Steps between C-alpha positions, in 0.01 A plus 500: 500500500782741583669418170180561303445835677854615420457397137168686473643811666777507237286419198189688610602789726208685660534815294422294190194320649178671399249587773230275357728194532569591861126522568441170321775342713340627820154384393634158402678460835187600692287256301744213552554548873146604591354199321590291805231690693236335280613138528239408761213685334251268334490550122812719486717469188823444694334252737352295215831512313702372797245233585503378139856381536450337840512766770287377790483762778534323835469705818417259780846343456763740367772236485282278283418800281868575446568137414228479236515854357863596557620748761473810276149421379383420853641835612302675224187307600526655846541863391129569464322348798132591531375433852133477416278562202276800562134415456303727267238576767751576778448844653505687829121521482469121477744441786311747718180310422667173607621667819145600589369153411746317726481757778135407525587128501767556767245671724266202461775251585627702796161501673563141610871536582637614834879517460749712308793349313734751663435349845600152385846349459495358148782284362521416131744208487629402158656156548762448231414225248250331733255261333430146616648250246231250604247703305668421167370184335847440354663481846454273799683559829558246774393758764309827505749784568222749584291298745459785753420762236241263353342467845485880534344523157229264618396736781528850357463704182709313244530349157717541194647819362548528124855619438604704198838326491658158489846485650508881528299820513521562876487879475182493291331295774605763753379782279155347459450413866604847617311704238204284397589561134534198266811507282300341217340840441835645404655491156681178401821709504478515880695207642555635854273766644753594770763606247282617210178640648574635848784734391270655237209552741462823690343304783412139564236434767575195713341338803778611734388862455203420728739454794707744703785253498604259226808283463638284220721203593711294260791302649709534184638764264272804480588613148322232294195629310597851620333420832681776690364771270160332460435455873599861561255615235233274652544682830659230713679663793748215528650240270699234684744305278857380519717809515222745590522735796207306646687181579381147431549313829464138615691377194444125466589272211385141468758238405712634215228719349665835412177693556371617838219283633130576527546482876734799466230685307235429763720590795570841346131542429421429866748769603319753281160391636611525862680833462182689406180487701253623237389368162758466227565339162788261430599371156715192554680333209691182588800351322560152645344299215653691211675286241738324450395188691791292618571257784483772763297302752538177696132408454478508118479119494166529685342653188567258220349607168366255244344536157594520134819705541875454506710459813619862486146631519411260782809623685394865465141431607611304808735775614246771425237308701739466793529879501121530500485281809715753687270778384207296633663479845592870499142601413366282781735661752415850376124445526540362852697813589256755356211318672658605832509871411216715630430709193322418173741339252405355163745304285448477124728214394552412133748336265603724212554229235602139441873434473630448148601138558215310337567382144169323431263775613336716233600852604172643367283254692314610811680248722833657404377830647329380820673597823382462859352785703318554829390797710532444874383735776646443847291426808482863611380611157231230496380612843470856367301461183718303259335199343616219279340509158389203299749312285577709190655250260642737238623852558710749312771693688278809468236329719703495822420859596124447482516162676715646779263790555204261512669254735607774742153656479663824383342791317600556138580796277314545170783328313503209744122481462563443127755229583250342740235486229751357251605228743140397560346538155774461240670171408867506599709701257760282329778750547767323297340570163743725314237528232600791272187697566258209460212452740597362844453142615349392833469183711173398663454318832537162326832593341349540154617775266248778443539745214403866525212445260351241738473742792168647603429866433570585865829307500618676183417833660699411813804402296480815292462714813819347639684553173 
């Protein structure tokens, strides 16, 4: 390039270049470089041209996109990222109308509710990669690694959460549980809401804003998914991670596992609970069961896996299940401890996704996206208005806010009234449909797929109100 420039400067010095050629050069350069801002626009000339020779924009997995498209093309694919398609009927007037509609609904709901969320201690506990292998028809384990959690699920609000990821996508689960916004409503170019949506938003309303005190706890590095910046923007007063000024204490590792244990996570959570007398919100993200899965534990032989798979996969499943058994014990101990505390505490426990260790599971099947969840209110909370709800088999991450408010008998805002109505009336949103603007897909109580066109008029209206 330097050689070509020197040659051109000698052969075509500037005083001999006519102004119209200079303008044409500028226009040509602008057209070439600005064309990348149209790649992701449906029907664009440059997008159709690139797709015709094999460009396949992939945003949920950037590494895969670079492998199939080439690093340069994948970079160009990411230049123009549209967060959400603006609906033609979107306006301030329409949003104001929705605000009035759900303010009225909130008033109706609140007539029968006695508590306020801000007086409760609410814990949203994302349990890394937790999903019982016994639920997969392709896998059979010699013992159940989640026997205690299953017993809790039998006595409180519980069921299966539909994850948007398989083997990944943790931050999107967090985003949906904290905001009540499904990531499936965003553009297919949005792979991670934490890094692509939150920085572009003037403000993101989250459940922790209802509390005077809120704390995020993650016994690992705090920089992944831009959590430090995101939690600050969400309004968390404290973020406890390895290396933060708010120290992670009680550091325990199990066997040779390099990650801090779930017991560590719960002990730090107890410290936060006990150091503040009033209601607060805690977002706890564990790390113990993150991949890889090796022979970290002495009890892995207790969870022998069988099925149509090779020895390597059986090895991974057995070791992963052994880790789950330690989570099961840690959860039992934590629940016993919060039951002794004389203030209302409610634990929302959920796995974020299945681990990426199953070779025979269809990643687009429902069973590949089913993780365990339960909502448990301690004894004090139950004595002061909290009540266990009926078994709710399928939920989306956006449903936890409404279910928590209902279980704790807490009043709701207009937006949470909308989420309450969605949880009760709308089939569960299948949040992992990166569907290029197509109509959304839902799951009914029997696990059957429901298309948008099959919804009732009221259900369509609810979905569109949320969108």
